[in-house]
Structure formats: structure tokens, C-alpha cells
């Protein structure tokens, strides 16, 4: 047979030809576009050109640049913490269980401030031992307005030590924790303080002021004697280090405005926080980061609530960090949550619940394959065909109404294992922002790009946690105790993280002496810098 | 009119096989990740650059150890002003061996910067102690500080200069 006999074509050939061409086009041109161009993910931080021996170069966010100034406030008029409550914005929003407008909130803040200014002398110290509630925010804003120093603790174990070192003039607590406070103060032989208790109505033999009474006493507002300055410190936070030591950090108004700026910068413009959002946080207001999240919600006019696991001052065990904890946010009369600030344990528990539910569908293996394939191209969406058939109903079964409204999740307060990242991205199909926070800073120290979906296996044989991205927009970081000979060969620097910036507070020494301004703060954690400028926090020293 | 549908012709079989293969790839996409991470963004979404951006280690130099860095063998070019060592390799046109200011390469250029002169007598010999700059007028000191600012913005500060026996 000749060649022409082999190349016999007929009508079927034409048909198959059309089908072949369309299949070819479908396969090659219908690749999903990545949510963020990969070239941006190859240069996430700007590295310094010089490094001191034993240290790495100084790294900053690529957007800020080495020569850029750190953004310090979210808006030009926000100088002190009370400016977060914008008076010109007047729609009501719900904070925990209270529906309140900004003007009402400002009125309550000045009322409480005047009330407490009558009770305690100037230059006094107030110890706040409250679980997260609207009274905490009002107290904090009022004390900052009156320039009365406040102290918060990240754990009740620190109470005895703080009472000894810094005897307060007033202690604010709630009914359930009051017995512990009374016991701790009598152990410390501490008598010269006023006790203010939230929800206190019954008479008692000890002089206890009710929080509501203080607020009503201040109905005739008394202007504070000195207007607060942005740079002046107004609160001190005590936190525990992983090794069990206690550290304390002094925070000023500028630290909090920078922290709110950094939190806002976590969200790109397509998913930024606005008045339509409801933020739910799993970080206690007694920590600087937790408070900055609350202030960010206040500033944007969003509704806000915290999870029960944030309660630090209570009896019994802390609730487990799992899906039930997340769902308990819906018990508050807030609109359905849209942005969740969770801990890695919450995310892992949520992912495994959603995937267990999704596995019940027979289409699950196919759906997983397709979503994984689009993830390798850098694209994920909540509205794909596979979500409508498999994952969407699984999410709804686990999260209820929240499944529809949640648009982003920020993970902080721990190290997320790298093998939990891909299942979490597929199960939730919304931007997951992995961050690293520290007890001394109001904003996140490191944060990933919201649309970063890269799957980078770890370069070392040990399994490392997921990377936390580049330094935040107003933080600069460097590593110390780095092996010079290894780094000169081109390997990744590994060392202890030091940070500096307007959102990092001023660490106080053991005696309560303030350090020099803008000093490098030791975080006590080791990290490695990858070639694309992202940091991987490896663990404690 | 009857259509001829003959799957056994080679062309038709080839096309059919191609279509079946492509449809299988579309319906069951591959889930394998590459074993080595690509080093170019064109080769994959999950990529990493091969190397870190170059950084220079901050070192302490003496006049003797600074002198080899005069760019004569195509190496780095360093010069020092007021004890600060700058890496001026980027300005090879000026500070290289053929450049206008090539006299300063690998040397302490403080006096020359202050007096705005590139003569050889502005430089101190390598085995002599560092130039104390005590006889400079205040406006010459200001001029030198201006040059230090210019160099700090344009070039990298990569070390400090100390006496020959201090290192």
C-alpha cells in the first residue's frame, strides 16, 4: 500500500479533527489564572545589602522597601487609641452582645473615664483582669484617655508576681474571678487598692465598686488633665515565654495604631475589612495582638466578638480549640462572621471535620483531584463545580451559616504544620493568611500574602512548619547567631529572630526599667529565611 | 447520502486515540508535584529562586588589607572615608584603575574628599598610621561629611578601617 492509502480521510476524520482541536484548546487555554502572579512570590522581602558577622541581613517587606518609612497609622487622623472610634461614622454595630453606635461608645468611654478619675489618683496603676467583653474595651479606652497606666496579664499565673512588683491602685475584674483576686491580694498583703467588679449588684463587707456605678458617676464628663500623646506609653502587658519566664512590654498609642495598620495590610483590597464585616477573634484582649484586632474592628466599624477559649480569667479548664469553639461565636447576636482570626489548632480541627464530611460523597476523589490540580496552578475558589457538589455542603454541615459568609481566615498564635496547609486550602477554599505573632508586638510580625498558594516542600529532611511569609509592612527583622561560613556558601541563614518597628513595644527589664527606644527585641524563636524572602519559624531556641 | 464512518483508517484511529487521551487528562488531572522545585516562575507556580540576594559581610580592614581592593585584577573596589569603608565596585568607571579617581581605590580617601583633590599627595602611605585629619578646616570637614552621605546613599557600607596593628 502506498502512503496515500494510509492517509485516507473521510467524513469521520473531519469530525474527529474538530473534536481534537477543541479538546486541545480546552486543555491548554483553559488553565486557571493564578490569584497572584508567581513572580511576586519570588521576592517577598527586601534584604539589606550588608550584614554584620554572625547575623543575617536586615529584612523588610518588599512593599515597604529598605528605604521606605514604616506606616504608623491607618488614617492620618488616628493618633491616639480613642481616635479609633470615629465619631462621624454613625451606624450601629454589635460588639459581643451590645448593639452600639460610635457616639454612644465614645460617651460611655468618657463617662467611665471621668468616673474612675474621681476614684483613683493621677499617676495610678490599674490592673485589668477581665475576660473579653465590651467593658474591657471601654475600660481600656477610658484609661488611655485619662492617661492612667493599665496592666494586663496573659495568664492568671502571673497575678501573684505582678501584685508584688507593681501594686495597683485599682483592680477591675468580674464576678467569677473575684474570689481568686481576693485570695491573691490577701496573700500578697496588698490592701491599698479599689476593687471594681463588672456585674456586681449585691452588698458585701469589702468595699467593692460596681463597674456600672463608676460609669454612672462619670455622667458629667471631666476632661482629662493631659491630652494623651501618641508616643506616650499607656499600658503594660505581661506575658509568659515558652521557657516559663515572665516578660513585660510597655505599649504606647503609636504601637497600637501601627498594629492596626499592619492588621489592615494583611487583607488585599479585594477582601479588605469594612463595615459590612464581622470579625471573630480567638486571641484574648489581654494580649497586645488580640487588642489590636479589636481596635481594627472598631476602626472599620465592623461587628466583633471573641471565642470562649480566649477567656483567661476563669475557673476550670480552657475549652478545647476546635470547631465547637468556632461555632460558639454564633451565639452572640452578631451578623454571620466574615473574617476569622484563629489559632492553628482551630484550623486543623475545622479542616479535618470538613474533609470527613466531604468524604461521604462518592465524587470526593474526583473533586479532590480537580481542586488539587487547580491549586498547583495557583488558583482556588469557593464557587467551583466541585464546591457546589462536594465541598460546599460539607462546609455548610460543619459551619452552618458561617460557611457562606466567611471570606478569609488569619492563622496566628502557633505554628501550623506544613502538611495541614494543603488540606486546609482545599477544604476551606478561601484565603488563609498564616502569620507569626509575639507577645511584645501589637501587629503580626510576619504574614504571608493572602493569595499565596505555593506548595513548597521543606528543603531540610525534618518536617518544618508552614512558612509565615515576609516581615509585616512596618516591621524589620534579622537573624542572629547565624553560621557565617554556611551563609557565605549560599545556604539559608538560620538563627534567632530579632524584630524592630513601630508595632513592637518597649520591653521592660525585670525591674521595670524601660529599655532604649526602638531597640531590637529578641523573640526567642529560631527561623530560617528562604531564597524568596519568606521566613519559616522553626520553633523555640 | 451515507457518511463513511471508518474507525480503522490510521488517521481516524490516531485522532481517536489523541482525543481519548486528552479527555482522560481533563477529567482526571494529574496530581503529582515535581520532585525538584523549579527555579524560574515560567516553569511552575510553586517556584523558588536559586539563590539569596547577594549580601556583603561587614569586615574590619586595615590600610594593608584594604589596598588589594583597587580593582586592578577585576576584583571589588573599596575605598574608605573617615574610617567607613564603601564598596564602590558599581562605580568602576570612576574608581577603577582607568577611572578619573582611580587613585582612591583601596585607600583612605578622607583627605582627598575633604580638600576636593585627587592628587597622590592626599593619600597616606599604607604602612604609615592613619591620617588624623587634624589640620583640616571646618568647611573641609563639612565637605567630607557631605561626601560620606553621598556615598552612603549610592554605595554599600561594607566595613570599617582601623590601624594596621589594631586588627
XYZ file of C-alpha atoms in Angstrom:
708
model
C 0.000 0.000 0.000
C 1.232 3.453 -0.756
C 1.437 6.383 1.618
C -1.723 7.850 0.212
C -3.585 4.675 1.131
C -2.533 5.181 4.736
C -3.664 8.762 4.804
C -7.224 8.012 3.735
C -9.532 10.597 5.181
C -13.283 10.595 5.310
C -16.087 12.460 6.999
C -15.252 10.901 10.315
C -11.798 12.395 10.057
C -13.258 15.866 9.772
C -15.455 15.267 12.793
C -12.654 13.841 14.838
C -10.429 16.695 13.677
C -12.845 19.289 15.056
C -13.184 17.425 18.326
C -9.420 17.035 18.590
C -8.764 20.723 18.030
C -11.378 21.793 20.557
C -10.068 19.352 23.140
C -6.550 20.629 22.566
C -7.658 24.237 23.013
C -9.648 23.336 26.095
C -6.727 21.637 27.689
C -4.155 24.315 27.005
C -6.038 27.565 27.173
C -8.467 26.800 29.926
C -5.780 26.698 32.613
C -6.923 28.824 35.552
C -5.017 32.054 36.163
C -3.119 32.172 39.458
C -4.617 34.523 42.040
C -1.273 36.259 42.441
C 1.434 36.265 39.821
C 4.228 33.879 40.842
C 6.880 36.474 40.101
C 5.699 38.417 43.149
C 6.054 35.358 45.345
C 9.703 35.021 44.398
C 10.702 38.268 46.075
C 8.583 38.721 49.171
C 11.024 40.698 51.270
C 13.674 43.309 50.599
C 17.003 42.185 52.035
C 19.759 44.503 53.160
C 22.995 44.534 51.174
C 25.318 44.335 54.168
C 25.283 42.032 57.141
C 27.252 42.025 60.362
C 29.292 38.918 61.178
C 27.132 36.293 62.897
C 23.923 37.970 61.761
C 21.817 37.906 58.664
C 20.929 40.992 56.661
C 18.001 43.113 57.769
C 14.783 42.114 56.007
C 11.778 44.297 55.368
C 8.558 43.802 53.470
C 9.100 44.263 49.747
C 6.284 46.784 49.582
C 7.874 48.972 52.240
C 11.445 48.620 50.974
C 14.681 49.245 52.817
C 14.496 53.000 52.377
C 10.774 53.384 52.963
C 9.189 54.763 56.112
C 7.086 52.441 58.187
C 3.354 53.159 58.037
C 2.329 54.081 61.543
C -1.352 54.923 61.392
C -4.236 53.564 59.342
C -5.514 57.070 58.624
C -3.920 60.453 59.044
C -6.245 61.472 61.875
C -5.706 58.455 64.061
C -3.057 59.429 66.573
C -4.247 58.011 69.865
C -6.222 54.914 70.643
C -9.515 56.738 71.241
C -9.355 58.054 67.670
C -10.173 54.532 66.526
C -13.800 55.260 67.404
C -14.670 57.587 64.562
C -17.496 59.948 65.590
C -18.554 60.761 62.038
C -19.477 57.158 61.383
C -22.839 56.585 62.977
C -24.302 53.224 62.027
C -24.709 50.810 64.934
C -22.773 47.590 65.109
C -22.683 44.763 67.597
C -19.768 44.210 69.955
C -20.318 40.858 71.635
C -23.927 41.265 72.783
C -24.222 45.029 72.746
C -25.519 46.933 69.761
C -23.888 50.325 69.963
C -23.024 53.302 67.768
C -19.710 55.108 67.836
C -21.098 58.197 69.550
C -22.680 56.079 72.267
C -19.406 54.233 72.717
C -17.441 57.455 72.982
C -19.946 58.757 75.537
C -19.604 55.607 77.641
C -15.818 55.786 77.409
C -15.667 59.367 78.665
C -18.223 58.595 81.370
C -16.203 55.693 82.703
C -13.015 57.699 82.390
C -14.396 60.550 84.443
C -15.782 58.120 86.981
C -12.521 56.346 87.505
C -10.545 59.576 87.540
C -12.593 60.547 90.580
C -11.816 57.258 92.244
C -8.091 56.853 91.774
C -5.377 59.491 91.910
C -3.400 60.614 88.914
C -0.333 58.544 88.035
C -2.022 55.453 89.359
C -1.870 51.930 88.019
C -4.972 49.922 87.255
C -4.862 46.157 86.843
C -7.394 44.805 84.355
C -8.325 41.175 84.958
C -11.308 40.870 82.681
C -12.274 38.301 80.125
C -13.154 39.738 76.752
C -16.263 41.860 76.888
C -17.350 45.338 75.946
C -16.452 46.544 79.423
C -12.823 45.673 78.683
C -12.770 47.896 75.626
C -14.496 50.743 77.404
C -12.150 50.461 80.359
C -9.088 50.332 78.151
C -10.104 53.305 76.038
C -11.122 55.294 79.109
C -7.856 54.671 80.932
C -5.874 55.592 77.845
C -7.811 58.823 77.505
C -7.157 59.741 81.114
C -3.505 58.688 80.758
C -3.858 56.277 83.667
C -1.473 53.334 83.299
C -3.090 49.919 82.943
C -1.636 46.456 83.282
C -2.935 43.329 81.567
C -1.807 39.757 82.056
C -1.817 36.971 79.539
C -2.348 34.313 82.189
C -3.670 34.248 85.769
C -0.454 32.607 86.971
C 1.285 35.949 86.663
C -1.053 37.628 89.127
C 0.914 36.984 92.289
C 4.133 38.282 90.805
C 2.572 41.404 89.377
C 0.822 42.262 92.633
C 4.186 42.063 94.308
C 6.156 44.072 91.798
C 3.644 46.718 90.784
C 0.973 47.129 93.450
C -2.002 48.607 91.659
C -4.296 51.382 92.832
C -7.332 49.647 91.431
C -8.208 46.199 90.182
C -11.001 45.639 87.696
C -12.323 42.118 87.461
C -15.537 40.192 87.051
C -17.747 38.265 89.422
C -16.409 34.803 88.637
C -12.770 35.659 89.140
C -13.310 37.835 92.207
C -12.577 35.100 94.780
C -9.187 34.435 93.184
C -8.364 38.126 93.250
C -9.333 38.430 96.891
C -7.183 35.441 97.755
C -4.212 36.697 95.741
C -4.359 40.153 97.244
C -4.587 38.823 100.769
C -1.637 36.510 100.051
C 0.355 39.467 98.832
C -0.799 41.582 101.796
C -1.951 44.142 99.304
C -4.580 46.431 100.704
C -4.372 49.867 99.134
C -6.472 49.397 96.115
C -10.004 49.857 94.968
C -11.896 46.895 93.608
C -14.168 47.415 90.658
C -16.262 44.477 89.577
C -18.363 44.092 86.481
C -21.947 42.869 87.066
C -21.766 43.486 90.773
C -25.014 44.169 92.492
C -25.041 42.606 95.943
C -23.705 44.302 99.038
C -20.607 42.930 100.679
C -18.414 43.725 103.612
C -15.400 44.590 101.479
C -15.657 47.839 99.637
C -16.419 46.821 96.079
C -17.454 49.270 93.429
C -19.737 48.177 90.680
C -18.489 48.914 87.187
C -21.827 50.362 86.222
C -21.769 52.693 89.228
C -18.431 54.104 88.162
C -19.803 54.715 84.714
C -22.884 56.484 86.022
C -20.806 58.613 88.384
C -18.960 59.961 85.428
C -22.016 61.129 83.561
C -20.842 64.687 83.947
C -17.663 64.289 81.996
C -14.466 65.670 83.306
C -11.914 66.414 80.642
C -8.618 64.636 81.220
C -5.893 66.813 82.632
C -3.324 65.989 79.972
C -4.268 65.027 76.466
C -2.598 61.701 75.622
C 0.338 61.802 73.220
C 0.825 59.167 70.539
C 4.278 58.295 71.738
C 3.390 58.021 75.410
C 3.023 54.560 76.865
C -0.300 53.863 78.475
C -0.425 50.149 79.091
C 1.877 47.343 80.110
C 1.292 43.732 79.148
C 2.821 40.773 80.959
C 3.241 37.529 79.072
C 4.939 34.201 79.564
C 7.801 32.968 77.439
C 7.786 29.321 76.276
C 10.525 28.530 78.804
C 8.282 29.718 81.638
C 9.842 33.111 82.254
C 7.836 36.303 82.502
C 8.359 39.281 80.258
C 6.646 42.605 80.193
C 6.281 45.100 77.418
C 5.224 48.732 77.525
C 2.878 49.769 74.735
C 2.074 53.258 73.540
C -0.680 54.670 71.376
C 1.662 54.573 68.413
C 2.252 50.847 68.908
C -1.480 50.211 68.638
C -2.061 52.436 65.626
C 0.827 50.665 63.874
C -0.599 47.299 64.880
C -3.966 48.162 63.366
C -2.203 49.345 60.198
C -0.378 46.018 59.972
C -3.608 44.055 60.516
C -5.363 46.038 57.810
C -2.427 45.412 55.476
C -2.991 41.641 55.801
C -6.022 41.913 53.530
C -5.616 42.932 49.879
C -8.114 45.430 48.549
C -10.425 42.760 47.139
C -11.065 41.306 50.595
C -10.413 44.232 52.911
C -12.321 44.846 56.146
C -15.210 47.273 56.047
C -18.412 47.998 57.922
C -20.077 45.033 56.266
C -17.736 42.629 58.013
C -17.942 40.759 61.265
C -14.649 39.810 62.831
C -14.337 36.904 65.234
C -11.075 36.514 67.089
C -9.578 33.724 69.163
C -6.948 35.991 70.709
C -7.568 37.429 74.131
C -7.846 41.179 74.586
C -5.297 40.870 77.368
C -2.632 40.323 74.719
C -1.477 43.250 72.549
C -2.333 41.401 69.332
C -5.819 40.491 70.490
C -6.472 44.102 71.457
C -5.180 45.389 68.136
C -7.630 43.080 66.329
C -10.457 44.527 68.419
C -9.299 48.056 67.629
C -9.111 47.221 63.933
C -12.738 46.091 64.100
C -13.678 49.266 65.977
C -11.873 51.442 63.463
C -13.521 49.853 60.457
C -16.962 49.852 62.018
C -17.223 46.065 61.876
C -19.034 43.933 64.442
C -16.753 41.994 66.724
C -16.811 39.020 69.069
C -14.300 36.656 70.603
C -14.387 32.912 71.133
C -14.871 31.427 74.617
C -11.360 29.980 74.505
C -9.938 33.483 74.915
C -11.157 33.714 78.473
C -8.062 33.797 80.615
C -9.598 34.506 83.994
C -11.951 31.711 84.888
C -12.222 28.504 86.848
C -11.667 25.127 85.331
C -10.073 24.159 82.050
C -9.934 26.192 78.902
C -12.301 24.978 76.220
C -10.606 22.938 73.502
C -9.600 24.836 70.393
C -11.862 23.156 67.879
C -14.906 23.586 65.700
C -17.317 23.818 68.626
C -15.308 26.763 69.880
C -15.614 28.475 66.493
C -19.322 27.797 66.318
C -19.935 29.324 69.723
C -19.270 32.711 68.165
C -22.672 32.420 66.537
C -24.328 32.502 69.966
C -23.686 36.254 70.110
C -26.239 38.429 68.289
C -23.656 39.420 65.673
C -24.164 39.111 61.941
C -22.678 35.953 60.425
C -18.870 36.145 60.791
C -16.874 37.078 57.701
C -13.280 37.208 58.925
C -11.911 34.728 61.450
C -8.674 35.170 63.384
C -7.971 31.621 64.515
C -5.213 29.533 66.021
C -3.643 26.625 64.097
C -5.479 24.055 66.235
C -8.826 25.552 65.210
C -7.902 25.385 61.541
C -6.680 21.798 61.764
C -9.830 20.709 63.560
C -12.008 22.545 61.043
C -10.177 21.046 58.078
C -10.476 17.501 59.343
C -14.195 17.937 60.057
C -14.906 19.329 56.595
C -12.892 16.637 54.858
C -14.511 13.868 56.890
C -17.901 15.206 55.859
C -16.849 15.581 52.238
C -15.541 12.006 52.064
C -19.100 10.757 52.410
C -19.815 11.884 48.857
C -18.848 9.456 46.080
C -17.459 12.298 43.976
C -14.889 13.168 46.617
C -11.798 11.599 44.979
C -12.522 13.322 41.678
C -13.298 16.639 43.342
C -10.082 16.468 45.369
C -8.055 15.772 42.245
C -9.517 18.700 40.385
C -9.124 21.154 43.204
C -5.580 19.975 43.831
C -4.748 20.408 40.140
C -6.030 23.989 40.153
C -4.113 24.611 43.388
C -0.879 23.654 41.652
C -1.718 26.363 39.121
C -2.198 28.860 41.930
C -5.964 29.175 41.784
C -8.681 28.278 44.247
C -12.254 29.424 44.530
C -15.225 28.762 46.737
C -17.659 28.631 43.803
C -16.250 25.957 41.575
C -18.270 22.995 40.354
C -16.634 20.755 42.929
C -17.584 23.043 45.773
C -21.178 23.069 44.624
C -21.287 19.281 44.546
C -18.981 18.125 47.325
C -17.208 20.676 49.491
C -19.862 23.341 49.807
C -22.341 21.068 51.505
C -19.596 19.656 53.737
C -18.667 23.164 54.854
C -22.265 24.005 55.497
C -22.757 20.903 57.603
C -19.766 21.804 59.754
C -20.015 25.570 59.990
C -23.662 26.275 59.375
C -24.492 29.692 58.036
C -20.893 30.842 58.557
C -19.752 28.684 55.644
C -21.307 31.077 53.168
C -20.111 34.330 54.663
C -16.542 33.632 55.803
C -14.215 35.238 53.297
C -10.771 34.983 54.930
C -9.058 33.255 57.821
C -5.948 34.582 59.558
C -3.904 31.966 61.394
C -1.749 33.173 64.292
C -0.702 32.162 67.746
C 1.183 28.986 66.903
C 2.994 27.097 64.173
C 0.867 25.468 61.503
C 2.303 22.132 60.344
C 3.077 22.174 56.625
C 1.089 19.028 55.893
C -2.045 20.732 57.216
C -1.766 23.578 54.737
C -2.924 21.937 51.504
C -5.955 20.172 53.037
C -6.935 23.439 54.749
C -6.691 25.382 51.496
C -8.790 22.829 49.654
C -11.379 22.312 52.353
C -11.978 25.990 53.089
C -11.186 27.404 49.600
C -10.793 30.923 50.967
C -7.621 32.966 51.519
C -5.687 31.615 54.510
C -3.155 34.074 55.857
C -0.511 32.403 58.008
C 1.119 34.836 60.411
C 3.560 34.845 63.288
C 2.820 36.977 66.314
C 4.670 37.608 69.553
C 3.575 38.841 72.955
C 5.584 42.026 72.559
C 4.028 43.259 69.316
C 0.594 44.615 68.586
C 0.537 43.592 64.951
C 1.618 40.415 63.204
C 5.399 40.235 62.840
C 5.343 38.079 59.704
C 2.447 37.427 57.347
C 2.006 35.541 54.105
C 0.449 37.046 51.010
C -3.285 36.407 51.157
C -3.378 34.664 47.774
C -0.139 32.691 48.177
C -0.947 29.064 47.287
C 2.539 27.735 46.679
C 3.308 24.198 47.808
C 6.976 24.251 48.709
C 8.379 21.096 50.240
C 10.860 21.702 53.032
C 14.487 21.719 51.993
C 15.683 20.031 55.165
C 14.967 16.364 55.965
C 12.974 17.255 59.085
C 9.387 18.374 58.607
C 9.198 22.091 59.122
C 6.113 24.160 59.849
C 4.457 26.137 57.077
C 6.217 29.355 56.181
C 4.933 32.611 57.587
C 5.872 34.891 54.721
C 7.736 38.164 54.749
C 8.009 40.674 57.603
C 4.881 42.751 58.065
C 4.632 46.191 56.465
C 6.000 48.048 59.461
C 8.442 45.519 60.910
C 12.076 44.862 60.127
C 13.641 41.560 61.142
C 17.068 39.988 61.237
C 18.501 36.701 62.481
C 21.393 36.439 64.912
C 23.637 33.515 65.882
C 23.877 32.663 62.203
C 26.714 30.449 60.925
C 28.745 32.732 58.683
C 30.602 30.065 56.719
C 27.349 28.334 55.813
C 25.698 31.547 54.695
C 28.679 32.672 52.651
C 28.321 29.434 50.656
C 24.781 30.472 49.805
C 22.753 28.384 52.244
C 19.696 29.691 54.085
C 20.518 31.655 57.246
C 19.095 30.050 60.398
C 19.113 31.906 63.685
C 17.114 33.669 66.394
C 14.651 36.272 65.170
C 15.089 39.875 66.263
C 12.442 42.409 65.330
C 12.077 46.149 65.442
C 9.421 48.554 64.328
C 6.599 50.861 65.407
C 4.285 47.979 66.272
C 6.797 46.319 68.582
C 6.508 47.644 72.122
C 9.245 48.657 74.504
C 10.389 45.652 76.565
C 10.829 46.344 80.249
C 13.597 44.690 82.209
C 12.909 42.553 85.279
C 12.971 45.645 87.492
C 10.536 47.521 85.337
C 13.104 49.762 83.670
C 12.233 50.781 80.154
C 14.787 49.869 77.537
C 16.042 52.278 74.928
C 13.558 53.306 72.288
C 13.421 51.286 69.103
C 15.739 48.570 70.305
C 15.838 45.132 68.698
C 13.536 42.731 70.558
C 14.538 39.095 70.987
C 11.597 36.858 70.189
C 13.243 33.669 71.410
C 12.278 31.721 68.294
C 14.530 30.293 65.589
C 13.749 30.815 61.955
C 15.187 30.196 58.523
C 14.998 32.639 55.625
C 14.228 31.114 52.246
C 15.575 32.403 48.962
C 12.295 34.097 48.130
C 12.471 36.194 51.289
C 9.840 34.261 53.230
C 10.592 33.205 56.780
C 9.963 29.786 58.275
C 9.676 29.866 62.060
C 11.159 26.618 63.284
C 10.465 26.701 66.995
C 11.822 27.966 70.260
C 15.543 28.299 70.848
C -26.193 10.312 1.411
C -24.413 7.956 3.695
C -21.479 9.152 5.717
C -18.491 6.896 5.726
C -17.534 6.146 9.299
C -14.449 4.045 9.253
C -12.545 3.938 12.509
C -9.969 1.553 11.180
C -8.217 4.083 8.971
C -4.928 5.104 10.551
C -5.733 8.791 10.603
C -9.021 8.248 12.345
C -7.515 5.881 14.861
C -4.746 8.319 15.614
C -7.168 11.167 16.120
C -9.434 8.998 18.238
C -6.581 7.951 20.470
C -5.472 11.545 20.846
C -8.977 12.660 21.789
C -9.450 9.884 24.305
C -6.076 10.657 25.891
C -6.828 14.375 26.189
C -10.275 13.799 27.612
C -8.803 11.465 30.173
C -6.297 14.151 31.172
C -9.065 16.709 31.523
C -11.382 14.554 33.558
C -8.645 13.026 35.717
C -5.982 15.722 36.082
C -2.529 14.823 37.294
C -1.885 15.340 40.979
C 1.834 14.797 41.015
C 4.101 17.569 42.219
C 7.525 17.940 40.617
C 10.348 16.388 42.605
C 12.659 19.369 42.297
C 11.350 22.870 42.927
C 11.541 24.930 39.722
C 13.863 27.879 39.878
C 12.056 30.003 37.300
C 8.490 31.211 37.566
C 7.885 30.146 33.981
C 8.459 26.535 34.910
C 5.898 26.293 37.626
C 3.768 28.204 40.070
C 5.462 26.804 43.191
C 8.941 28.041 42.423
C 11.821 29.411 44.458
C 14.774 31.494 43.307
C 18.027 29.550 43.199
C 19.985 31.928 45.384
C 19.598 34.521 48.057
C 20.133 38.144 47.033
C 23.862 38.883 47.457
C 24.930 40.378 50.781
C 28.304 41.632 51.805
C 29.807 40.722 55.171
C 30.792 43.746 57.266
C 34.539 43.437 57.854
C 37.271 45.350 59.616
C 40.023 46.469 57.246
C 43.496 47.900 57.814
C 45.316 50.030 55.219
C 47.328 46.935 54.217
C 44.285 44.668 53.811
C 42.310 47.392 52.025
C 44.939 48.092 49.389
C 44.394 44.911 47.281
C 40.810 46.023 46.600
C 41.790 48.544 43.958
C 40.045 46.831 41.069
C 43.297 46.143 39.202
C 42.507 42.437 38.721
C 38.825 42.969 38.055
C 38.031 42.441 41.727
C 35.980 44.500 44.122
C 36.826 48.168 44.538
C 36.732 49.558 48.064
C 37.571 52.954 49.408
C 37.468 54.440 52.882
C 36.319 57.830 54.117
C 36.699 58.717 57.785
C 37.010 55.100 58.845
C 33.958 53.894 56.882
C 34.705 51.509 54.015
C 32.476 51.704 50.937
C 32.129 49.111 48.208
C 32.279 51.189 45.030
C 32.541 48.285 42.560
C 29.419 49.664 40.870
C 31.355 52.832 40.050
C 34.181 51.109 38.254
C 34.204 53.867 35.627
C 35.239 56.377 38.248
C 37.204 54.382 40.752
C 38.665 51.610 38.646
C 42.288 51.636 37.537
C 41.446 53.658 34.409
C 38.998 55.955 36.102
C 39.352 59.615 36.957
C 39.515 58.931 40.653
C 41.376 55.658 40.440
C 43.959 56.930 42.927
C 41.438 56.446 45.720
C 40.738 52.762 45.096
C 41.854 50.610 48.020
C 42.975 53.656 50.030
C 41.807 56.067 52.689
C 40.332 58.908 50.657
C 39.275 61.154 53.544
C 41.729 63.987 52.929
C 41.090 63.969 49.213
C 37.331 64.121 49.727
C 37.681 66.956 52.217
C 40.007 69.041 50.095
C 38.229 68.129 46.842
C 41.517 66.975 45.303
C 42.568 63.740 43.596
C 46.304 64.279 43.863
C 48.500 61.472 45.058
C 49.797 63.559 47.933
C 46.329 63.413 49.513
C 46.919 59.733 50.216
C 48.963 58.414 53.156
C 51.338 55.509 52.605
C 49.973 52.111 53.589
C 52.487 51.355 56.302
C 52.026 54.756 57.978
C 49.415 55.320 60.694
C 46.010 56.556 59.504
C 45.666 60.217 58.584
C 44.309 62.033 61.658
C 42.799 64.868 59.563
C 43.587 67.311 62.346
C 44.709 70.145 60.106
C 41.506 70.304 58.084
C 39.330 73.409 58.201
C 35.695 73.084 59.414
C 34.352 73.651 55.897
C 36.579 70.867 54.604
C 35.243 68.552 57.329
C 31.705 69.511 56.225
C 32.601 68.735 52.626
C 33.921 65.327 53.658
C 30.716 64.612 55.615
C 28.707 65.556 52.526
C 30.690 63.052 50.522
C 30.063 60.404 53.198
C 26.300 60.989 52.808
C 26.550 60.790 49.034
C 28.489 57.543 49.226
C 26.134 56.045 51.846
C 23.192 56.587 49.532
C 24.876 55.454 46.367
C 27.150 52.609 47.509
C 27.200 49.909 50.156
C 28.829 50.476 53.558
C 30.742 47.255 53.956
C 33.298 47.734 56.686
C 35.394 49.957 58.870
C 39.032 50.975 58.631
C 41.356 50.654 61.611
C 45.096 50.988 62.174
C 47.447 48.357 60.799
C 48.224 46.841 64.167
C 44.752 47.209 65.651
C 43.151 44.388 63.640
